[in-house]
């Protein structure tokens, strides 16, 4: 995954790093399966998506005509499908024709995407262009989808909360720092945030982020549809974060320690 989906830093793999992977695959005779489903979610300043196929073609022979690459993309992730619509594709590069036929048979036996999913997939691979009637609306929706990202600097100023820079993908992982007193702070914070403010975060331990009770993480989606929603999100989060520090001692007195 060249957006490193499971890495806390939300790192975007550089072209040089991709080429190193290609060289390694060529030396070890490995097939590269590039999960590139978040390629539309370039968030960090100056970030540009570079596909494995582009890097492979730029390297030229012998790599460009010998390394087997499966490039995977989907509307089910990112801004287009928002984890609701279903549809995707895989491009096979330098695969043996007989292998392609078997893969095609496998895909043919599976249910195809719904009509809405196929329409969204078409829009993703052939988006509206300048001058077309839908271009302004399409552009505005894409830009507004990242409005919350612009507020992460504000969230960094909250007590007991820090955020790593988000370079790509749909999620950020704020770190919560509380004293060691019973219940894991990420679980407590997520439960109270949902109950008190209606905001849904995921405790970091469910993603394997366990660094001790004093430093734990949350997972939160950084893609929203409107600027107003982003502002409301930050307002709720800021008010709640100030309040949770005041309530923390009271809550933990009521925890049944195991």
Short mmCIF file of C-alpha atoms in Angstrom, two decimals:
data_model
loop_
_atom_site.label_atom_id
_atom_site.label_comp_id
_atom_site.label_asym_id
_atom_site.label_seq_id
_atom_site.Cartn_x
_atom_site.Cartn_y
_atom_site.Cartn_z
CA UNK A 1 0.00 0.00 0.00
CA UNK A 2 1.90 3.08 -1.20
CA UNK A 3 -0.11 5.27 1.20
CA UNK A 4 0.94 2.98 4.06
CA UNK A 5 -2.63 2.53 5.34
CA UNK A 6 -1.52 0.82 8.56
CA UNK A 7 1.25 3.25 9.45
CA UNK A 8 0.47 5.83 12.11
CA UNK A 9 2.21 8.68 10.28
CA UNK A 10 -0.12 8.45 7.23
CA UNK A 11 3.02 8.40 5.11
CA UNK A 12 2.92 8.74 1.32
CA UNK A 13 5.56 6.63 -0.39
CA UNK A 14 7.99 8.60 -2.54
CA UNK A 15 8.85 7.74 -6.12
CA UNK A 16 12.41 6.81 -5.12
CA UNK A 17 11.08 4.44 -2.46
CA UNK A 18 8.72 2.86 -4.99
CA UNK A 19 11.61 2.28 -7.40
CA UNK A 20 13.60 0.60 -4.62
CA UNK A 21 10.67 -1.79 -4.09
CA UNK A 22 10.57 -2.51 -7.84
CA UNK A 23 14.29 -3.29 -7.91
CA UNK A 24 13.89 -5.63 -4.95
CA UNK A 25 10.94 -7.38 -6.62
CA UNK A 26 12.99 -7.83 -9.80
CA UNK A 27 15.93 -9.31 -7.90
CA UNK A 28 13.74 -11.70 -5.91
CA UNK A 29 11.33 -12.47 -8.80
CA UNK A 30 8.31 -11.25 -6.84
CA UNK A 31 4.91 -10.01 -8.02
CA UNK A 32 4.02 -6.51 -6.81
CA UNK A 33 0.41 -6.04 -5.71
CA UNK A 34 0.03 -2.28 -5.33
CA UNK A 35 -2.99 -1.27 -3.23
CA UNK A 36 -3.57 2.26 -4.51
CA UNK A 37 -7.15 2.84 -3.39
CA UNK A 38 -6.35 6.11 -1.58
CA UNK A 39 -4.61 7.78 -4.51
CA UNK A 40 -7.22 10.58 -4.59
CA UNK A 41 -6.56 11.42 -0.92
CA UNK A 42 -3.36 13.44 -1.16
CA UNK A 43 -3.64 15.78 1.81
CA UNK A 44 -0.17 17.03 2.79
CA UNK A 45 1.19 20.20 1.25
CA UNK A 46 2.98 19.45 -2.01
CA UNK A 47 1.95 15.78 -1.92
CA UNK A 48 1.55 14.13 -5.31
CA UNK A 49 0.48 10.57 -5.96
CA UNK A 50 2.88 8.44 -7.98
CA UNK A 51 1.59 5.07 -9.12
CA UNK A 52 3.74 1.98 -9.20
CA UNK A 53 3.06 1.66 -12.93
CA UNK A 54 4.31 5.18 -13.60
CA UNK A 55 7.50 4.55 -11.64
CA UNK A 56 7.96 1.18 -13.36
CA UNK A 57 7.60 2.67 -16.85
CA UNK A 58 10.01 5.49 -16.00
CA UNK A 59 12.66 2.98 -14.97
CA UNK A 60 12.70 1.50 -18.48
CA UNK A 61 14.12 -1.87 -19.49
CA UNK A 62 14.69 -4.40 -18.10
CA UNK A 63 12.34 -3.49 -15.22
CA UNK A 64 9.50 -2.10 -17.33
CA UNK A 65 9.08 -5.30 -19.31
CA UNK A 66 9.84 -7.96 -16.67
CA UNK A 67 8.42 -6.94 -13.27
CA UNK A 68 4.87 -8.25 -12.80
CA UNK A 69 2.61 -5.60 -11.31
CA UNK A 70 -1.04 -5.70 -10.23
CA UNK A 71 -2.27 -2.14 -9.68
CA UNK A 72 -5.47 -2.09 -7.59
CA UNK A 73 -7.90 0.80 -7.30
CA UNK A 74 -11.41 1.11 -5.89
CA UNK A 75 -14.19 3.63 -5.42
CA UNK A 76 -15.06 1.93 -2.14
CA UNK A 77 -12.35 3.98 -0.43
CA UNK A 78 -11.49 7.64 -0.61
CA UNK A 79 -13.68 10.54 -1.66
CA UNK A 80 -15.56 8.94 -4.52
CA UNK A 81 -17.29 6.03 -2.79
CA UNK A 82 -16.88 7.13 0.85
CA UNK A 83 -16.88 3.47 1.95
CA UNK A 84 -20.46 3.10 0.69
CA UNK A 85 -20.43 2.53 -3.07
CA UNK A 86 -18.73 -0.61 -4.34
CA UNK A 87 -16.62 -0.97 -7.47
CA UNK A 88 -13.01 -1.23 -8.54
CA UNK A 89 -10.48 -2.63 -10.95
CA UNK A 90 -7.04 -4.16 -11.18
CA UNK A 91 -4.57 -3.48 -14.00
CA UNK A 92 -2.17 -6.32 -14.73
CA UNK A 93 1.24 -5.34 -16.11
CA UNK A 94 3.71 -7.87 -17.58
CA UNK A 95 1.53 -10.84 -16.61
CA UNK A 96 1.55 -13.96 -18.76
CA UNK A 97 -1.54 -14.05 -21.04
CA UNK A 98 -2.65 -17.41 -19.62
CA UNK A 99 -2.53 -15.96 -16.09
CA UNK A 100 -4.63 -13.00 -17.23
CA UNK A 101 -7.23 -15.37 -18.67
CA UNK A 102 -7.50 -17.27 -15.37
CA UNK A 103 -7.84 -14.05 -13.39
CA UNK A 104 -10.52 -12.85 -15.81
CA UNK A 105 -12.43 -16.13 -15.30
CA UNK A 106 -12.20 -15.66 -11.55
CA UNK A 107 -13.57 -12.13 -11.73
CA UNK A 108 -16.31 -13.20 -14.15
CA UNK A 109 -17.63 -15.67 -11.60
CA UNK A 110 -18.01 -12.93 -9.00
CA UNK A 111 -20.96 -10.48 -8.78
CA UNK A 112 -20.30 -7.20 -10.55
CA UNK A 113 -20.61 -3.79 -8.93
CA UNK A 114 -24.04 -2.17 -8.74
CA UNK A 115 -25.12 0.32 -11.40
CA UNK A 116 -24.36 3.28 -9.10
CA UNK A 117 -20.97 1.79 -8.33
CA UNK A 118 -20.16 1.43 -12.03
CA UNK A 119 -21.22 5.03 -12.68
CA UNK A 120 -19.01 6.27 -9.82
CA UNK A 121 -16.12 4.17 -11.13
CA UNK A 122 -16.51 5.74 -14.56
CA UNK A 123 -16.46 9.23 -13.01
CA UNK A 124 -13.33 8.33 -11.05
CA UNK A 125 -11.33 7.14 -14.08
CA UNK A 126 -12.73 9.86 -16.38
CA UNK A 127 -13.60 12.85 -14.15
CA UNK A 128 -15.27 16.04 -15.39
CA UNK A 129 -12.90 18.37 -17.20
CA UNK A 130 -12.72 22.18 -17.22
CA UNK A 131 -15.48 23.58 -19.39
CA UNK A 132 -17.91 20.74 -18.75
CA UNK A 133 -21.15 21.63 -16.84
CA UNK A 134 -20.41 19.38 -13.85
CA UNK A 135 -16.78 20.43 -13.41
CA UNK A 136 -17.35 23.28 -10.86
CA UNK A 137 -19.57 21.10 -8.65
CA UNK A 138 -17.18 18.14 -8.88
CA UNK A 139 -14.20 20.34 -7.95
CA UNK A 140 -16.00 21.99 -5.01
CA UNK A 141 -17.10 18.65 -3.55
CA UNK A 142 -13.54 17.29 -3.75
CA UNK A 143 -12.09 20.39 -2.05
CA UNK A 144 -14.73 20.47 0.66
CA UNK A 145 -14.05 16.81 1.34
CA UNK A 146 -10.74 17.84 2.89
CA UNK A 147 -11.96 20.87 4.84
CA UNK A 148 -11.43 19.15 8.15
CA UNK A 149 -7.78 18.59 7.34
CA UNK A 150 -7.26 22.34 7.45
CA UNK A 151 -8.36 22.35 11.09
CA UNK A 152 -5.85 19.79 12.38
CA UNK A 153 -3.54 22.61 13.44
CA UNK A 154 -6.30 23.91 15.72
CA UNK A 155 -6.83 20.46 17.22
CA UNK A 156 -3.11 20.26 18.02
CA UNK A 157 -3.65 23.09 20.51
CA UNK A 158 -6.13 21.07 22.57
CA UNK A 159 -4.99 19.89 26.02
CA UNK A 160 -3.73 16.30 26.10
CA UNK A 161 -4.21 15.90 22.31
CA UNK A 162 -1.51 15.81 19.63
CA UNK A 163 -1.81 15.00 15.92
CA UNK A 164 0.84 13.77 13.53
CA UNK A 165 0.86 15.48 10.12
CA UNK A 166 -1.52 13.75 7.70
CA UNK A 167 0.07 13.23 4.28
CA UNK A 168 -2.54 10.97 2.69
CA UNK A 169 -5.50 8.68 3.27
CA UNK A 170 -8.84 9.25 4.99
CA UNK A 171 -7.88 8.99 8.64
CA UNK A 172 -5.86 10.80 11.27
CA UNK A 173 -4.64 9.32 14.55
CA UNK A 174 -4.71 11.83 17.43
CA UNK A 175 -2.73 10.84 20.52
CA UNK A 176 -4.44 11.14 23.91
CA UNK A 177 -2.22 11.56 26.97
CA UNK A 178 -3.84 10.85 30.34
CA UNK A 179 -2.51 9.64 33.66
CA UNK A 180 -2.43 5.90 34.36
CA UNK A 181 -5.60 5.28 36.34
CA UNK A 182 -7.58 2.22 35.39
CA UNK A 183 -9.46 2.24 32.08
CA UNK A 184 -7.51 2.78 28.87
CA UNK A 185 -7.76 6.47 27.94
CA UNK A 186 -8.47 5.81 24.24
CA UNK A 187 -11.50 3.67 25.12
CA UNK A 188 -12.77 6.14 27.70
CA UNK A 189 -12.26 9.12 25.41
CA UNK A 190 -14.01 7.45 22.45
CA UNK A 191 -16.99 6.34 24.52
CA UNK A 192 -17.50 9.75 26.09
CA UNK A 193 -16.96 11.56 22.79
CA UNK A 194 -19.67 9.42 21.19
CA UNK A 195 -22.10 9.70 24.12
CA UNK A 196 -21.62 13.41 24.80
CA UNK A 197 -20.97 14.87 21.34
CA UNK A 198 -22.12 12.22 18.84
CA UNK A 199 -18.66 11.98 17.21
CA UNK A 200 -17.35 8.52 16.34
CA UNK A 201 -13.67 7.69 16.82
CA UNK A 202 -11.99 4.28 17.03
CA UNK A 203 -9.78 3.34 19.99
CA UNK A 204 -6.20 2.90 18.87
CA UNK A 205 -5.77 -0.48 20.55
CA UNK A 206 -8.12 -2.02 17.96
CA UNK A 207 -5.49 -1.16 15.33
CA UNK A 208 -2.60 -2.50 17.38
CA UNK A 209 -1.52 0.91 18.70
CA UNK A 210 -0.54 0.08 22.26
CA UNK A 211 2.08 2.32 23.82
CA UNK A 212 0.96 2.25 27.45
CA UNK A 213 -1.89 4.00 29.18
CA UNK A 214 -0.22 7.39 29.22
CA UNK A 215 0.12 7.59 25.40
CA UNK A 216 -2.64 6.02 23.31
CA UNK A 217 -4.20 6.83 19.97
CA UNK A 218 -7.57 7.28 18.34
CA UNK A 219 -8.60 6.88 14.72
CA UNK A 220 -10.78 9.58 13.20
CA UNK A 221 -11.90 10.16 9.63
CA UNK A 222 -10.57 13.45 8.20
CA UNK A 223 -12.87 13.50 5.16
CA UNK A 224 -16.14 15.41 5.52
CA UNK A 225 -18.43 16.86 2.90
CA UNK A 226 -18.97 20.48 3.91
CA UNK A 227 -16.99 23.28 5.47
CA UNK A 228 -19.84 23.92 7.93
CA UNK A 229 -19.64 20.34 9.14
CA UNK A 230 -15.90 20.68 9.61
CA UNK A 231 -16.34 23.82 11.70
CA UNK A 232 -19.03 22.16 13.79
CA UNK A 233 -16.78 19.12 14.26
CA UNK A 234 -13.93 21.23 15.61
CA UNK A 235 -16.26 23.22 17.88
CA UNK A 236 -17.63 20.02 19.42
CA UNK A 237 -14.16 18.50 19.74
CA UNK A 238 -12.66 21.61 21.34
CA UNK A 239 -15.47 22.01 23.91
CA UNK A 240 -15.45 18.31 24.69
CA UNK A 241 -11.68 18.15 25.10
CA UNK A 242 -11.67 20.94 27.67
CA UNK A 243 -14.57 19.31 29.51
CA UNK A 244 -13.10 15.80 29.53
CA UNK A 245 -10.04 16.93 31.47
CA UNK A 246 -12.27 18.43 34.14
CA UNK A 247 -14.41 15.29 34.36
CA UNK A 248 -11.58 12.78 34.14
CA UNK A 249 -11.10 12.34 37.87
CA UNK A 250 -14.85 11.96 38.46
CA UNK A 251 -15.23 9.35 35.71
CA UNK A 252 -12.33 7.26 36.90
CA UNK A 253 -13.68 7.14 40.46
CA UNK A 254 -16.72 5.37 39.02
CA UNK A 255 -14.68 2.82 37.02
CA UNK A 256 -14.81 -0.75 38.28
CA UNK A 257 -11.13 -1.63 38.34
CA UNK A 258 -10.41 -5.18 37.26
#
